[in-house]
Short mmCIF file of C-alpha atoms in Angstrom, two decimals:
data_model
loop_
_atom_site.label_atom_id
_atom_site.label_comp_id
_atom_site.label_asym_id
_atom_site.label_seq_id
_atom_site.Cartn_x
_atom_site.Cartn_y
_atom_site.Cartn_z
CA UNK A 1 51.89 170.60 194.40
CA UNK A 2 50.29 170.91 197.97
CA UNK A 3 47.73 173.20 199.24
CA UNK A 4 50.83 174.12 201.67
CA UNK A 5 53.15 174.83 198.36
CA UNK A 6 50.34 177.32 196.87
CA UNK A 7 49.78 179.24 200.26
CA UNK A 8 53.25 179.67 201.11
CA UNK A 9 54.82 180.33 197.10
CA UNK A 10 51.68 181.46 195.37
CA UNK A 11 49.38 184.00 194.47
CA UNK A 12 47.38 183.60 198.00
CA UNK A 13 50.96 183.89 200.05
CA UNK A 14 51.77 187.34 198.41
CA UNK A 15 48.41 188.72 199.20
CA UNK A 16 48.86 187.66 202.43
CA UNK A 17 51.83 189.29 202.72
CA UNK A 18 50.49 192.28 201.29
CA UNK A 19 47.58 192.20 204.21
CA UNK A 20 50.41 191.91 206.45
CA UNK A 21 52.74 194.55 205.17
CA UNK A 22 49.25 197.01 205.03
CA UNK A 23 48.48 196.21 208.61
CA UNK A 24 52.02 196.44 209.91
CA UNK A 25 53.93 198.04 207.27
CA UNK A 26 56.60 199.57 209.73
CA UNK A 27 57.13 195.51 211.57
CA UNK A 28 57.15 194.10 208.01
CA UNK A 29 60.29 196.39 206.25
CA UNK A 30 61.77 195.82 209.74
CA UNK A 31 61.67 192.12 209.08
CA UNK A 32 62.48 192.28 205.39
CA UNK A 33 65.54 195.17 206.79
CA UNK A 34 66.96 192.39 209.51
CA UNK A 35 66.12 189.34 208.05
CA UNK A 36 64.15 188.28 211.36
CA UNK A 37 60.76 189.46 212.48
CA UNK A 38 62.67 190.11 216.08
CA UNK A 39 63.84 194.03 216.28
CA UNK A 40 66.26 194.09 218.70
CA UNK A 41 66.95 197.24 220.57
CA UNK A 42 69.91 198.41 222.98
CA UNK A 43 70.01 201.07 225.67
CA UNK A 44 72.44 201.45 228.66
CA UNK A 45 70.85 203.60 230.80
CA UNK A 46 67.51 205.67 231.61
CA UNK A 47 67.51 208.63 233.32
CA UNK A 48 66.21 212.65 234.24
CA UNK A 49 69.39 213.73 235.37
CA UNK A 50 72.76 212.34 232.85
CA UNK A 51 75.46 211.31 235.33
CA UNK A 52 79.02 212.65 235.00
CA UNK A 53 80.37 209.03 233.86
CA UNK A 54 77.80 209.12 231.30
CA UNK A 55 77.86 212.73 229.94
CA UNK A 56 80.78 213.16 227.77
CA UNK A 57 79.53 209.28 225.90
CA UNK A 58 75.90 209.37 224.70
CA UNK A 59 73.27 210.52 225.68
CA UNK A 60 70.73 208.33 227.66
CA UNK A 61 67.10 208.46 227.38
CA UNK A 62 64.83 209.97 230.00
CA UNK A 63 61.79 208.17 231.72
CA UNK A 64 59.14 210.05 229.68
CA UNK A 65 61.42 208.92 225.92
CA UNK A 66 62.04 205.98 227.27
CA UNK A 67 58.70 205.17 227.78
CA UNK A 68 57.45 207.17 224.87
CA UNK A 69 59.77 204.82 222.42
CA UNK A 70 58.22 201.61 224.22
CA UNK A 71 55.03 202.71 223.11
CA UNK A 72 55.74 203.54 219.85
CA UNK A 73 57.69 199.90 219.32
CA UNK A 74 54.70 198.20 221.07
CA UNK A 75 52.37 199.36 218.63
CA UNK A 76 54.13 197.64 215.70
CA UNK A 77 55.91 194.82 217.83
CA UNK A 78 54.80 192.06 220.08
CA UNK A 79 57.05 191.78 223.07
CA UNK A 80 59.72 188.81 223.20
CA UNK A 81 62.05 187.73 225.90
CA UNK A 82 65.83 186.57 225.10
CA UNK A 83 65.16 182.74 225.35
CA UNK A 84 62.64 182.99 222.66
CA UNK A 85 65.30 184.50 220.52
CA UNK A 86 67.71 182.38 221.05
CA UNK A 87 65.61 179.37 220.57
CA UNK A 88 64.49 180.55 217.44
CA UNK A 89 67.93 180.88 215.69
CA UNK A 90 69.50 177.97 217.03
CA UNK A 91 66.26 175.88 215.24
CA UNK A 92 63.85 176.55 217.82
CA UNK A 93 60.30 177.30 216.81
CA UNK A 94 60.15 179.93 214.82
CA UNK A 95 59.05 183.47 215.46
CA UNK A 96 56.23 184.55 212.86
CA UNK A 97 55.00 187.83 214.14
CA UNK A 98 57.11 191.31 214.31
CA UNK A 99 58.28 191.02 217.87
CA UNK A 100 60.69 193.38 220.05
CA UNK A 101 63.89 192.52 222.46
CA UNK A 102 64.79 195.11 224.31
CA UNK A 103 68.54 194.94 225.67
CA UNK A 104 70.37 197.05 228.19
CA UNK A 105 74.54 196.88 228.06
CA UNK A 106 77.58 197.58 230.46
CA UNK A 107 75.02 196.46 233.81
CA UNK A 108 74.30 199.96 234.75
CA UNK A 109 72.13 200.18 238.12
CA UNK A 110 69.64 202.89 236.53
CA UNK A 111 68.07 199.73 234.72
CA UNK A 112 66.95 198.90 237.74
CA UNK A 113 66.11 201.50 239.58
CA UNK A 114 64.44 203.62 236.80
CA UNK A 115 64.09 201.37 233.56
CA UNK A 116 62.97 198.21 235.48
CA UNK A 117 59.57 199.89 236.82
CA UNK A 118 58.66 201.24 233.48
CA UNK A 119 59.62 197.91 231.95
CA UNK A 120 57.24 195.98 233.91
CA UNK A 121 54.11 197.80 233.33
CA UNK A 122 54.76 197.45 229.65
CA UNK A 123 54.86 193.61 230.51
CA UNK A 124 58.49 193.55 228.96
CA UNK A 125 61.36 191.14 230.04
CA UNK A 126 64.53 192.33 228.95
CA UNK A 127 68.24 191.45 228.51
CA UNK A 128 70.97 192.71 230.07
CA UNK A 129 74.76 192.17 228.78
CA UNK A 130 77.36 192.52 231.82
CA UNK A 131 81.22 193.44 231.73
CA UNK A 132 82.76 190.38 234.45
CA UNK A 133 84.81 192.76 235.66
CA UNK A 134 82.37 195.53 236.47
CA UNK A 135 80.17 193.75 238.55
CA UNK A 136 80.01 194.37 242.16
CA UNK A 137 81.29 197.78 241.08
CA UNK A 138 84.57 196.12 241.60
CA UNK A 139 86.71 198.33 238.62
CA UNK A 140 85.60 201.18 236.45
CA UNK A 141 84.81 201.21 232.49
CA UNK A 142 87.12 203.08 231.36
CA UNK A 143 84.98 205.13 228.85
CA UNK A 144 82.91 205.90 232.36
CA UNK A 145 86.50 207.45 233.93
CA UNK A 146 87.66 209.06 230.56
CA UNK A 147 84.19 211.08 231.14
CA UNK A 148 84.50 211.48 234.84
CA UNK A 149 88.01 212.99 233.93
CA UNK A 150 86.82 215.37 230.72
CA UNK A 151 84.06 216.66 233.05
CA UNK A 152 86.26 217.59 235.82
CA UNK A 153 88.64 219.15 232.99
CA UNK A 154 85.80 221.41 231.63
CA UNK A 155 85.38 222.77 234.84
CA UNK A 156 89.30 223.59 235.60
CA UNK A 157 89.93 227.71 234.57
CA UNK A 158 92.07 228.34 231.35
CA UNK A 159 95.43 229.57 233.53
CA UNK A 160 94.87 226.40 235.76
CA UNK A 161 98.49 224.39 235.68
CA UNK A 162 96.63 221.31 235.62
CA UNK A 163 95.44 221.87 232.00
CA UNK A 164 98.37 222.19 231.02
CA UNK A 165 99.93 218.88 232.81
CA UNK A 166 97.17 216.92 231.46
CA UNK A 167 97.31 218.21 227.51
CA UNK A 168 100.90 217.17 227.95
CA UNK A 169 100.05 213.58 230.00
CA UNK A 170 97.37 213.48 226.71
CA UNK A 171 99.47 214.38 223.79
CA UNK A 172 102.25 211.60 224.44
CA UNK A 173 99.83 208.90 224.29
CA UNK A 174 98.53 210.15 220.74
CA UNK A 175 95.27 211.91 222.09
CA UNK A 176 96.13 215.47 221.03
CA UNK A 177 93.24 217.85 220.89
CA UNK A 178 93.27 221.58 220.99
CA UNK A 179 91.00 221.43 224.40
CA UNK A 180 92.14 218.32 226.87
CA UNK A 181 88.60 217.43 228.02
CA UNK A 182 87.93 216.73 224.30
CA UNK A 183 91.50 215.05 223.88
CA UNK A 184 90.63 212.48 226.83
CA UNK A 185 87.58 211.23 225.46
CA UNK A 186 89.70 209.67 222.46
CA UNK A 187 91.51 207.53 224.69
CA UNK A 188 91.09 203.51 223.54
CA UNK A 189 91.06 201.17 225.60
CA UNK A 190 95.13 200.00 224.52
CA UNK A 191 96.22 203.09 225.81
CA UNK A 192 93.79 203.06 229.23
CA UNK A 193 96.67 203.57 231.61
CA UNK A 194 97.00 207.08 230.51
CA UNK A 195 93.54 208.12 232.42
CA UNK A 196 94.99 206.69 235.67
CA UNK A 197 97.86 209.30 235.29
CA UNK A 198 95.39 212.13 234.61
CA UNK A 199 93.43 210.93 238.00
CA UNK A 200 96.46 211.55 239.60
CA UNK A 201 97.07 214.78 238.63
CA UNK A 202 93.07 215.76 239.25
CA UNK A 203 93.31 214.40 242.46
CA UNK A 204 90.41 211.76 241.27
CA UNK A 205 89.84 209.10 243.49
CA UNK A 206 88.65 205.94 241.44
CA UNK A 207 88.16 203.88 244.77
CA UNK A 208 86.27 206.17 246.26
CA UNK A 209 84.06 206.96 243.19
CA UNK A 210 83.02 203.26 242.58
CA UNK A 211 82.23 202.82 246.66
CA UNK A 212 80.02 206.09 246.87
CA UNK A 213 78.32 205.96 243.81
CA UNK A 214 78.21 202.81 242.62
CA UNK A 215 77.04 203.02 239.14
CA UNK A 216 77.22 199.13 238.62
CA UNK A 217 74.70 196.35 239.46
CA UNK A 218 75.63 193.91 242.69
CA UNK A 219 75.18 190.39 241.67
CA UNK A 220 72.61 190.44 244.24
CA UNK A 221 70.53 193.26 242.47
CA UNK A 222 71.00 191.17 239.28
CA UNK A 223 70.02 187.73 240.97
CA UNK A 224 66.83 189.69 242.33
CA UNK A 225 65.92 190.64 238.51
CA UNK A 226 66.31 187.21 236.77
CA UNK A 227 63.81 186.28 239.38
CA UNK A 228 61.23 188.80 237.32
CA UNK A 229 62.52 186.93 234.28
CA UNK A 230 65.34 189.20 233.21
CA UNK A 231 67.80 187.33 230.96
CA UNK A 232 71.68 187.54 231.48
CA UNK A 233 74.39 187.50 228.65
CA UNK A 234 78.35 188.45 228.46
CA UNK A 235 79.58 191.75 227.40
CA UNK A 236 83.21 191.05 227.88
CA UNK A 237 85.74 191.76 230.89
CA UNK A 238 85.76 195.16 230.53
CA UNK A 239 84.61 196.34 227.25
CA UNK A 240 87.72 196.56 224.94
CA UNK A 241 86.80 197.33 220.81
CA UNK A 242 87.05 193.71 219.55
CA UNK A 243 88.08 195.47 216.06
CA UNK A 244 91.48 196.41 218.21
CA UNK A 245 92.12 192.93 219.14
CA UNK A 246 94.27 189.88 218.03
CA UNK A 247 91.79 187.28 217.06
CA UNK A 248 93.50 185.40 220.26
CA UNK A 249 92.19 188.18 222.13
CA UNK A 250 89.10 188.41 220.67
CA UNK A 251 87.68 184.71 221.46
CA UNK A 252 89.44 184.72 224.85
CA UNK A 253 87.28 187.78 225.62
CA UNK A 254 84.00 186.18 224.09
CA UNK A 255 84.36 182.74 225.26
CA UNK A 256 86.04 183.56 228.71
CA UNK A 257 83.32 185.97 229.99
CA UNK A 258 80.87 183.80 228.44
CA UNK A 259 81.92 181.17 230.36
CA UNK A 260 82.17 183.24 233.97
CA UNK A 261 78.70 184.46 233.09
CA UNK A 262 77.19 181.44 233.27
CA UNK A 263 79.41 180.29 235.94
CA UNK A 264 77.85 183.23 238.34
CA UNK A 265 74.51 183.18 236.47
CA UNK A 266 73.20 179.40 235.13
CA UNK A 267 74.00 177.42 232.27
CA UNK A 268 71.02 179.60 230.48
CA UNK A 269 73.51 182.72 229.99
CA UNK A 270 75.12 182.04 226.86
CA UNK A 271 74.85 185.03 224.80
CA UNK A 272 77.36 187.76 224.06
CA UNK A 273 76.18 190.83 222.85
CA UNK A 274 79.77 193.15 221.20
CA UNK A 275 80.56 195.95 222.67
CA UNK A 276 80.63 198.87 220.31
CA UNK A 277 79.82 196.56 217.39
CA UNK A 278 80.77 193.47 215.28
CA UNK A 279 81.28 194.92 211.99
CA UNK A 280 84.28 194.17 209.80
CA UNK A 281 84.61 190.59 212.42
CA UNK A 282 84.56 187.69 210.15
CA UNK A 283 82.18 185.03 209.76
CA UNK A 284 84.37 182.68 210.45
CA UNK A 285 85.02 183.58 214.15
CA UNK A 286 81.58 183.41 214.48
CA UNK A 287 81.27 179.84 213.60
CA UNK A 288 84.30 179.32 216.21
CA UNK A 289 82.24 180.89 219.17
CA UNK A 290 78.99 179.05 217.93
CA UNK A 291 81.04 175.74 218.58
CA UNK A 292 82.99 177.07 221.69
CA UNK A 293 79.77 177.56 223.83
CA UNK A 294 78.24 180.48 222.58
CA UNK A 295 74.41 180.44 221.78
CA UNK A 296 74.11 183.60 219.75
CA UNK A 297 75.65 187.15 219.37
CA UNK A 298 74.38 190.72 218.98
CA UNK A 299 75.85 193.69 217.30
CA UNK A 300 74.90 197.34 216.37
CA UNK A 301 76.31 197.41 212.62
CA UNK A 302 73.64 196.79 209.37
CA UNK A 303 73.22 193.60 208.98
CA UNK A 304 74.51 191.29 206.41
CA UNK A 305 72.57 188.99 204.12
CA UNK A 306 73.23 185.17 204.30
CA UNK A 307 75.47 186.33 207.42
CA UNK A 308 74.97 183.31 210.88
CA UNK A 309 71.36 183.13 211.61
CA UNK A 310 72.65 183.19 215.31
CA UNK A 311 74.65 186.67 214.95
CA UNK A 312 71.70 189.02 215.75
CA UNK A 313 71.91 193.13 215.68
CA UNK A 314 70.20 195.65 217.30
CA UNK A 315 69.60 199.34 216.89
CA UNK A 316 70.62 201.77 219.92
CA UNK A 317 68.18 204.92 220.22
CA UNK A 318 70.49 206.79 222.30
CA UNK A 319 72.19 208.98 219.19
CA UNK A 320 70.20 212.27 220.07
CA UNK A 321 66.81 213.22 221.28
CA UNK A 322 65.15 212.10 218.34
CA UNK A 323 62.38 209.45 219.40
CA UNK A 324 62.39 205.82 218.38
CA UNK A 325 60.41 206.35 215.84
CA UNK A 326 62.27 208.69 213.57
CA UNK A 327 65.43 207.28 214.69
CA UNK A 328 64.37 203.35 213.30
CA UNK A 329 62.55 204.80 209.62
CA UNK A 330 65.56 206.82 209.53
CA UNK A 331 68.00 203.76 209.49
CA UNK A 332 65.83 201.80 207.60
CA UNK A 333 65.93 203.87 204.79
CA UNK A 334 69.97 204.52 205.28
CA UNK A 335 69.59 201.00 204.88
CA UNK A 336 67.78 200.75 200.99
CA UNK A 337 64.69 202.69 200.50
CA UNK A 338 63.44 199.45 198.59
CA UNK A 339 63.09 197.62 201.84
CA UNK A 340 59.19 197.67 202.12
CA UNK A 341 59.18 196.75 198.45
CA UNK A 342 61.01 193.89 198.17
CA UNK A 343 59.57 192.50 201.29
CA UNK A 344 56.00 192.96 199.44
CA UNK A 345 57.68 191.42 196.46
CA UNK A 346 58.42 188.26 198.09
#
């Protein structure tokens, strides 16, 4: 047996790891959690001030979380870039140390405007994932105009006749709900059309919306930021539930935007990150996108043991204003409270 056999099997390698797991015990039941030292994390937007498109979905963080979760993270994690990553899991060197990727989806322009600055004086490069068909604020999400739509439906009086159009508009599509702000924020993406009828009737101009405010990136902006080393993956044409979709569906929308990515972006872009998540997609349409182009994929569901080395998943902190920190020990315990020990263990 080898000097190199002892360290890495013996006694000495699990007292190592216990020095490790001592010095760094959150980064080390992280790794043991994910099965990769990398934590990845997903936001979509930063913010004082929640936008109307925005409102009615999450809620995003403000400058002063935002910046109070990157220094929590950084105190546990070293900061890694997307190539790195995706070097490492398609046989790349390998990452050691407990490291951080932070990830932005849906190409929203507050990443630039107020995540980007805070971003760079933490000396962090991150990723963002961009809907094709979104870019250039050329169409709308359409979880952005369901919210546009529920806010301007809060605001309408009980006796207004509009209400009452829209409930109706709501209820034949299957999105029946006692109040219709509520009921229009269950619209999926297969029934979509129904939101452009409810425009109508609120007098909403979609146009007009996406040409004043803009709430996309310009493939200019984004050109500007891969110059600062920000990385550039698919998120789709325009963000269906991949859980809703025929498996035909499902790789056309993966491999397709994949491929116009890079097309607009460099041969480099060849990541996809799900939108909503990946869980209950099986492994073996993940081994048909590995060989179709793809270089790796992200989720947001727990991830699976013995699952693709190259199907990544990241945590999103924007469920509440709880900070990073008691968000991530919260899901690592929902996750096995034997985590830490087991990693220990060896």
């Amino acid at each position: 047996m080898s000097v190199a056999d002892v360290i890495s099997g013996g006694g000495l390698g699990r007292r190592l790891r216990w020095m490790d797991a001592l010095r760094n015990p959150l980064g080390t039941a992280c790794h043991h959690a994910y099965g990769s030292p990398v934590l990845a994390v997903v936001y979509h937007a930063v913010c004082d001030t929640v936008p109307d498109h925005l409102k009615h979905i999450y809620r995003p963080r403000t400058p002063k979380e935002f910046t109070e979760d990157l220094d929590f993270l950084l105190k546990h994690f070293e900061p890694t870039d997307l190539p790195t990553v995706t070097g490492s899991a398609m046989g790349g060197p390998e990452i050691r140390r407990p490291s951080l990727l932070v990830t932005f989806d849906d190409g929203m322009r507050e990443v630039a405007e107020v995540a980007m600055p805070i971003l760079r004086r933490k000396g962090i490069r991150p990723a963002l994932y961009l809907n094709l068909n979104f870019l250039d604020n050329r169409t709308l999400f359409y979880r952005h105009k369901a919210s546009l739509l529920a806010e301007r439906l809060s605001r309408l009086a009980e006796t207004d006749p509009r209400r009452a159009v829209c409930a109706s508009t709501l209820a034949r599509a299957g999105a029946a709900a006692a109040d219709p702000a509520a009921a229009v924020m269950t619209v999926s993406w297969h029934q979509r059309d129904v939101l452009d009828e409810i425009a109508t009737v609120l007098e909403f101009d979609t146009a007009g919306f996406l040409a004043d405010e803009k709430p996309y990136l310009t493939r200019d902006e984004i050109a500007d930021l891969m110059a600062e080393g920000v990385s550039i993956g698919a998120h789709g044409f325009d963000h269906p539930n991949h859980r809703l979709l025929t498996p035909e569906q499902r790789k056309r929308e993966v491999t397709g935007s994949v491929a116009g990515i890079r097309e607009l972006f460099g041969p480099g872009c060849g990541s996809f990150a799900f939108p909503y998540s990946d869980e209950g997609l099986h492994d073996s349409l993940f081994g048909e996108l590995y060989g179709d182009g793809v270089d790796v994929t992200f989720g947001t569901s727990w991830p699976r043991r013995g699952g693709p080395q190259r199907r990544i998943q990241r945590i999103c902190f924007e469920n509440g204003p709880a900070p990073a920190k008691q968000q991530l020990v919260k899901r690592l315990l929902r996750g096995g409270a034997g985590n830490l020990k087991r990693a220990l263990a060896g």
